């Protein structure tokens, strides 16, 4: 009997390592410059970064393309 393909489960939160990778930065940069501006979920030793928080941070920190590097 053929195995039914597993459905992709949407991710609503990422670990800090995954969050850093998802926005294209290293963990040190993420910890120093991004994480302090985010609301995170902490339960026991588990830390999760809501994807919506990453999207908010990117929107609020984006610059018009003509101003990058000035």
Coordinates of N, CA and C in Angstrom, one line a residue:
X1 N 0.8 -1.2 0.0 CA 0.0 0.0 0.0 C 0.9 1.2 0.0
X2 N 0.6 2.2 -0.9 CA 1.4 3.4 -1.0 C 1.1 4.3 0.3
X3 N 2.2 4.9 0.7 CA 2.1 5.8 1.9 C 1.6 7.1 1.4
X4 N 0.6 7.7 2.1 CA 0.0 9.0 1.8 C 1.0 10.1 2.1
X5 N 1.3 11.0 1.2 CA 2.2 12.1 1.5 C 1.8 12.9 2.7
X6 N 2.7 13.2 3.6 CA 2.4 14.0 4.8 C 2.2 15.4 4.4
X7 N 1.2 16.0 5.0 CA 0.9 17.4 4.8 C 1.9 18.3 5.4
X8 N 2.3 19.4 4.8 CA 3.2 20.3 5.4 C 2.5 21.1 6.5
X9 N 3.1 21.1 7.6 CA 2.5 21.8 8.8 C 3.1 23.2 8.8
X10 N 2.2 24.2 8.8 CA 2.7 25.6 8.8 C 3.4 25.9 10.1
X11 N 4.5 26.7 10.0 CA 5.2 27.1 11.2 C 4.8 28.5 11.6
X12 N 4.4 28.6 12.9 CA 4.0 29.9 13.4 C 5.1 30.5 14.3
X13 N 6.1 29.7 14.7 CA 7.2 30.1 15.5 C 8.4 29.3 15.1
X14 N 9.6 29.9 15.4 CA 10.9 29.3 15.1 C 11.8 29.3 16.3
X15 N 12.8 28.5 16.4 CA 13.8 28.6 17.4 C 14.6 29.8 17.1
X16 N 15.4 30.4 18.0 CA 16.2 31.5 17.7 C 17.2 31.2 16.5
X17 N 17.8 30.0 16.5 CA 18.7 29.6 15.4 C 18.0 29.7 14.1
X18 N 16.8 29.1 14.0 CA 16.0 29.1 12.8 C 15.6 30.5 12.4
X19 N 15.2 31.3 13.4 CA 14.8 32.7 13.2 C 15.9 33.5 12.5
X20 N 17.1 33.3 13.1 CA 18.3 34.0 12.5 C 18.5 33.6 11.1
X21 N 18.5 32.3 10.8 CA 18.7 31.9 9.4 C 17.6 32.4 8.5
X22 N 16.4 32.4 9.0 CA 15.2 32.8 8.2 C 15.3 34.3 7.7
X23 N 16.0 35.1 8.5 CA 16.2 36.5 8.0 C 17.6 36.8 7.5
X24 N 18.4 35.7 7.4 CA 19.7 35.8 6.7 C 20.8 36.4 7.5
X25 N 20.8 36.2 8.8 CA 21.9 36.7 9.7 C 22.4 35.6 10.6
X26 N 23.5 35.9 11.2 CA 24.1 34.9 12.1 C 23.4 35.0 13.5
X27 N 23.7 34.0 14.3 CA 23.1 34.0 15.7 C 23.6 35.1 16.5
X28 N 24.8 35.5 16.4 CA 25.4 36.6 17.2 C 24.7 37.9 16.9
X29 N 24.5 38.2 15.6 CA 23.9 39.4 15.2 C 22.4 39.4 15.6
X30 N 21.8 38.2 15.5 CA 20.4 38.1 15.9 C 20.2 38.4 17.4
X31 N 21.1 37.8 18.2 CA 21.0 38.0 19.6 C 21.2 39.4 20.0
X32 N 22.2 40.1 19.4 CA 22.5 41.4 19.8 C 21.6 42.5 19.2
X33 N 21.1 42.3 18.0 CA 20.4 43.4 17.3 C 18.9 43.2 17.0
X34 N 18.5 41.9 16.9 CA 17.1 41.6 16.6 C 16.3 41.2 17.8
X35 N 16.8 40.2 18.4 CA 16.0 39.6 19.5 C 15.6 40.6 20.6
X36 N 16.4 41.6 21.0 CA 15.9 42.6 22.0 C 14.6 43.3 21.6
X37 N 14.3 43.4 20.3 CA 13.2 44.1 19.8 C 12.0 43.2 19.6
X38 N 12.1 41.9 19.8 CA 11.0 40.9 19.6 C 10.3 40.5 20.8
X39 N 9.0 40.2 20.7 CA 8.3 39.5 21.7 C 8.6 38.0 21.5
X40 N 9.0 37.3 22.5 CA 9.3 35.9 22.3 C 8.4 35.0 23.2
X41 N 8.3 33.8 23.0 CA 7.6 32.8 23.8 C 8.6 32.0 24.5
X42 N 8.5 32.0 25.9 CA 9.5 31.2 26.7 C 8.6 30.3 27.6
X43 N 8.8 29.0 27.5 CA 8.2 28.0 28.4 C 9.2 27.0 28.8
X44 N 9.5 27.0 30.1 CA 10.6 26.2 30.6 C 11.9 26.7 29.9
X45 N 12.7 25.8 29.3 CA 13.9 26.2 28.6 C 13.7 26.4 27.1
X46 N 12.5 26.2 26.7 CA 12.2 26.4 25.2 C 11.9 27.8 24.9
X47 N 12.6 28.4 23.9 CA 12.4 29.7 23.4 C 11.9 29.7 22.0
X48 N 10.8 30.3 21.7 CA 10.3 30.4 20.3 C 10.1 31.8 19.9
X49 N 10.4 32.1 18.6 CA 10.2 33.4 18.1 C 9.0 33.3 17.1
X50 N 7.9 34.0 17.4 CA 6.8 34.0 16.5 C 7.2 34.6 15.1
X51 N 6.8 33.9 14.0 CA 7.1 34.4 12.7 C 6.5 35.8 12.5
X52 N 5.4 36.1 13.0 CA 4.8 37.4 12.9 C 5.7 38.5 13.5
X53 N 6.4 38.2 14.6 CA 7.3 39.1 15.2 C 8.5 39.4 14.2
X54 N 9.0 38.4 13.6 CA 10.1 38.6 12.6 C 9.6 39.4 11.4
X55 N 8.4 39.2 11.0 CA 7.9 40.0 9.9 C 7.7 41.4 10.3
X56 N 7.2 41.7 11.5 CA 7.0 43.0 12.0 C 8.4 43.7 12.1
X57 N 9.4 43.0 12.6 CA 10.7 43.6 12.8 C 11.3 44.0 11.4
X58 N 11.1 43.1 10.5 CA 11.6 43.4 9.1 C 10.9 44.6 8.5
X59 N 9.6 44.7 8.6 CA 8.9 45.9 8.1 C 9.3 47.2 8.8
X60 N 9.5 47.2 10.1 CA 9.8 48.4 10.8 C 11.3 48.8 10.6
X61 N 12.2 47.9 10.2 CA 13.6 48.2 10.1 C 14.0 48.3 8.6
X62 N 13.1 48.1 7.7 CA 13.4 48.2 6.3 C 13.6 49.7 5.9
X63 N 14.5 50.0 5.0 CA 14.7 51.3 4.4 C 14.4 51.3 2.9
X64 N 14.0 52.4 2.4 CA 13.9 52.4 0.9 C 15.2 52.0 0.2
X65 N 15.1 51.4 -0.9 CA 16.3 50.8 -1.6 C 17.3 51.9 -1.9
X66 N 16.9 53.1 -2.2 CA 17.8 54.2 -2.5 C 18.6 54.7 -1.3
X67 N 18.2 54.4 -0.1 CA 18.9 54.8 1.1 C 19.8 53.8 1.7
X68 N 19.9 52.6 1.2 CA 20.7 51.6 1.7 C 22.2 51.9 1.5
X69 N 23.0 51.8 2.6 CA 24.4 52.1 2.5 C 24.8 53.5 2.7
X70 N 23.8 54.4 3.0 CA 24.2 55.8 3.3 C 24.5 56.1 4.7

